[in-house]
PDB file of C-alpha atoms in Angstrom:
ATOM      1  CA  UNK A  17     108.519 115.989  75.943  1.00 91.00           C
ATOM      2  CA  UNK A  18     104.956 115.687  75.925  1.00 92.00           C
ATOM      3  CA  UNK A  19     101.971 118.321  74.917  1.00 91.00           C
ATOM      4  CA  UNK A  20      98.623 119.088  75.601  1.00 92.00           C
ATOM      5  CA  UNK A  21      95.989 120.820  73.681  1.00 92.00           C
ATOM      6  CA  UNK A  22      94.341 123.732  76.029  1.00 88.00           C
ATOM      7  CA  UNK A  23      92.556 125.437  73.258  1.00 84.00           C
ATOM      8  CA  UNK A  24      91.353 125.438  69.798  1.00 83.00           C
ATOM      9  CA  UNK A  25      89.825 128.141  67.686  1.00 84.00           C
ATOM     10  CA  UNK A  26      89.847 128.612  63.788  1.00 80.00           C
ATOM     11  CA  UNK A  27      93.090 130.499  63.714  1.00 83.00           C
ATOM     12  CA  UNK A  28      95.113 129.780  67.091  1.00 89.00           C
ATOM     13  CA  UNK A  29      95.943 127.029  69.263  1.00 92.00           C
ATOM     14  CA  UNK A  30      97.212 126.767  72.336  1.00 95.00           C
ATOM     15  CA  UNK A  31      99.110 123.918  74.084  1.00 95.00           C
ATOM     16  CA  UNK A  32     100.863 123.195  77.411  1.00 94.00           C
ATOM     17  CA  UNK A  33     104.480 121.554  76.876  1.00 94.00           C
ATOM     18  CA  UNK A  34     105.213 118.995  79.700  1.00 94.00           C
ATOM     19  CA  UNK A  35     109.407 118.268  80.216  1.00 92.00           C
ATOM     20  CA  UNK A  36     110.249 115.510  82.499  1.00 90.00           C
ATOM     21  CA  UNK A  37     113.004 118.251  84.519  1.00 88.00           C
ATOM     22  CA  UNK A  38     111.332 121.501  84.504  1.00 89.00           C
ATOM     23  CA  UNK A  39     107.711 122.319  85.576  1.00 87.00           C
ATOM     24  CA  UNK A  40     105.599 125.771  86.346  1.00 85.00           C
ATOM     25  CA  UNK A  41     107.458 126.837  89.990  1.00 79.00           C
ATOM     26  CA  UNK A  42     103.760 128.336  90.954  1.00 83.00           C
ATOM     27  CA  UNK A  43     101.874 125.599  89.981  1.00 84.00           C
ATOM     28  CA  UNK A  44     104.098 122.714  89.469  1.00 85.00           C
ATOM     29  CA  UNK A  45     102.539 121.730  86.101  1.00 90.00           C
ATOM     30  CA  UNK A  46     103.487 122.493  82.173  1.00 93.00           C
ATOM     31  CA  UNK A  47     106.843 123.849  82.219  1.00 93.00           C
ATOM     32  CA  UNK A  48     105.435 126.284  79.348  1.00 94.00           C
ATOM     33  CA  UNK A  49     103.154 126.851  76.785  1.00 95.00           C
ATOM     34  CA  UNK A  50     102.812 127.270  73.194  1.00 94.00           C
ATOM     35  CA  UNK A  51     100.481 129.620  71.090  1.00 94.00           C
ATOM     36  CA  UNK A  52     100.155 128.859  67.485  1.00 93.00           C
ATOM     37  CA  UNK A  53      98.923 131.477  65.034  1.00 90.00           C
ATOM     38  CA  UNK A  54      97.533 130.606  61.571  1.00 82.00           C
ATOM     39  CA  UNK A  55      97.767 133.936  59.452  1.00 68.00           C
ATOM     40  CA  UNK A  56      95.064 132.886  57.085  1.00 65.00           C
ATOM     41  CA  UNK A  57      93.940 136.224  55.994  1.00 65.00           C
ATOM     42  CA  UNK A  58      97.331 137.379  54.155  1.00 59.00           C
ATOM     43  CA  UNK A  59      97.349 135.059  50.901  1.00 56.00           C
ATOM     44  CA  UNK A  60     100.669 137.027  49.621  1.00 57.00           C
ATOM     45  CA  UNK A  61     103.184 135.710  52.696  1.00 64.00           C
ATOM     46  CA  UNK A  62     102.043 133.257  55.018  1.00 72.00           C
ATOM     47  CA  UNK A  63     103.433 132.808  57.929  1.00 78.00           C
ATOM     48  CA  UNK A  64     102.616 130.971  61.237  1.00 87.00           C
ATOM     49  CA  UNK A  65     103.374 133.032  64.112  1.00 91.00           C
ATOM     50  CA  UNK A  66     104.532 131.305  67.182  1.00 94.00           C
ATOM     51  CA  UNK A  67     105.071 131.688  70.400  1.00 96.00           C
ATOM     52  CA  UNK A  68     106.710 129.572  73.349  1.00 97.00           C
ATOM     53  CA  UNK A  69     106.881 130.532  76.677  1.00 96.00           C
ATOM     54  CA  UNK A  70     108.612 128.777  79.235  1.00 95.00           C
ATOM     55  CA  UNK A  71     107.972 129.541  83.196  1.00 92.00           C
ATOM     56  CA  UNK A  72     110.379 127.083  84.597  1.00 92.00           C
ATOM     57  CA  UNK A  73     112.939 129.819  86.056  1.00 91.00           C
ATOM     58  CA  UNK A  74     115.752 127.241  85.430  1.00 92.00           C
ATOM     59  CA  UNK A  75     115.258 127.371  81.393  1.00 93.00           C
ATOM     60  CA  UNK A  76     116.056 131.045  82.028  1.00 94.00           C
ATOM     61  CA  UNK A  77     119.585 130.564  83.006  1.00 93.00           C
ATOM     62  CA  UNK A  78     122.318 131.654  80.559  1.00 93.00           C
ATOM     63  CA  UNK A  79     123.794 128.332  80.494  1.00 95.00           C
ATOM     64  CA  UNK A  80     121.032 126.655  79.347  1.00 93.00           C
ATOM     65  CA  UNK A  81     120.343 128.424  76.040  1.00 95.00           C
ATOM     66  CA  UNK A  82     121.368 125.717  74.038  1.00 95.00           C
ATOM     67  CA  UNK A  83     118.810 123.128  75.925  1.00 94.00           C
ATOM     68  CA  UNK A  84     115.829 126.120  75.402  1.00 96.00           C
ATOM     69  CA  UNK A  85     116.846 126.190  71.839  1.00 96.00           C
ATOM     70  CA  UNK A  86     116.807 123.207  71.082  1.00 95.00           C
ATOM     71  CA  UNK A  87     113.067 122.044  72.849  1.00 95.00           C
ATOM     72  CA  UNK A  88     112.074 125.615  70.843  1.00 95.00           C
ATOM     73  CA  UNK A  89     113.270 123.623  67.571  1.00 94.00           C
ATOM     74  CA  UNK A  90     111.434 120.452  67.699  1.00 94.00           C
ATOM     75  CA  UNK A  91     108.201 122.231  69.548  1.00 93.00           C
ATOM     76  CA  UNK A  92     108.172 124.021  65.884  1.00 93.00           C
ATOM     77  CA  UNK A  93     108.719 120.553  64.330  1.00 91.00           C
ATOM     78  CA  UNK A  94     106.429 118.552  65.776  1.00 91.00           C
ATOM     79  CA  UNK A  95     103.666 121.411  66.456  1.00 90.00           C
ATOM     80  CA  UNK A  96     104.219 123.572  63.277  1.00 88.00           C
ATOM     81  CA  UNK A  97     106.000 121.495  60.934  1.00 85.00           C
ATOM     82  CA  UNK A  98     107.596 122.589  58.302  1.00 76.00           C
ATOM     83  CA  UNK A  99     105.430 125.467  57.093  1.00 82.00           C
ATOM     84  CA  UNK A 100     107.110 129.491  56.701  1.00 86.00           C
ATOM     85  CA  UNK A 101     106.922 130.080  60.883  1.00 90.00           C
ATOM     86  CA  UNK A 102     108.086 133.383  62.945  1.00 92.00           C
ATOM     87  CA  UNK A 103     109.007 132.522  66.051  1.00 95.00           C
ATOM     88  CA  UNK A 104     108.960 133.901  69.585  1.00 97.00           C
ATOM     89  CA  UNK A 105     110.841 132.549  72.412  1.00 97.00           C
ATOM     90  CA  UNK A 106     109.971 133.773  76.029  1.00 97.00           C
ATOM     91  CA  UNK A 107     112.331 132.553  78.508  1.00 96.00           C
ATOM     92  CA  UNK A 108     113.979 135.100  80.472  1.00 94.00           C
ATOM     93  CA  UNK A 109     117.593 135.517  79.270  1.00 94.00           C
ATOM     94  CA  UNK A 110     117.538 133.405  76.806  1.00 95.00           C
ATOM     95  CA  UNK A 111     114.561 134.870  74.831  1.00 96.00           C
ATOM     96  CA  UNK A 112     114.959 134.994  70.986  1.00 96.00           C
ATOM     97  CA  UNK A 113     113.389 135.226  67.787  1.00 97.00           C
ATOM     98  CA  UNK A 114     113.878 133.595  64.645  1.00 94.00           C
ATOM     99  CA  UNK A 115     112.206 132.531  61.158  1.00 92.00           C
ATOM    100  CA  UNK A 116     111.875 129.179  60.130  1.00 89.00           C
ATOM    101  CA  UNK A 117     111.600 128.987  55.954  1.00 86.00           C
ATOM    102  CA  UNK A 118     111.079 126.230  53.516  1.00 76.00           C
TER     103      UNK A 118
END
């Protein structure tokens, strides 16, 4: 798995996630992206809201929830780390949400 910054502002970011098996069927590239929001404003409960969305049809298969789960789970690691994260997962039937806290 392999990322790639698209864009960069003081409270989002915005990266392309590259997986060897899966691509974009319309374009053939990033088989999804990730946006990254830094709630910056709220000092009481931060949270980083986050969102993955995959376009390779195949990660929307049933059968392969535990595979989109489990990219979704280190994407947060390696993107987010360990900070207080809500999470959105986009990926046809096997969308989800979830919090990550410390």
């Amino acid at each position: 798995m392999t990322f790639t910054k698209n864009f960069r502002s003081p409270t989002a970011e915005e990266w392309y996630i590259f997986l060897p098996s899966n691509k974009d069927s319309v374009t053939g590239g990033a088989a999804g992206k990730t946006i990254i929001h830094y709630n910056l404003y709220d000092t009481k409960h931060i949270f980083i809201n986050t969102t993955i969305i995959f376009d390779d049809p195949k990660l929307h298969n049933n059968e392969l929830h535990h595979l989109v789960y489990a990219v979704a789970d280190e994407i947060v690691n390696r993107l987010v780390g360990y900070a207080d994260t809500l999470l959105s997962v986009h990926s046809g039937n096997n969308s989800y949400n979830a919090e990550y806290k410390q």
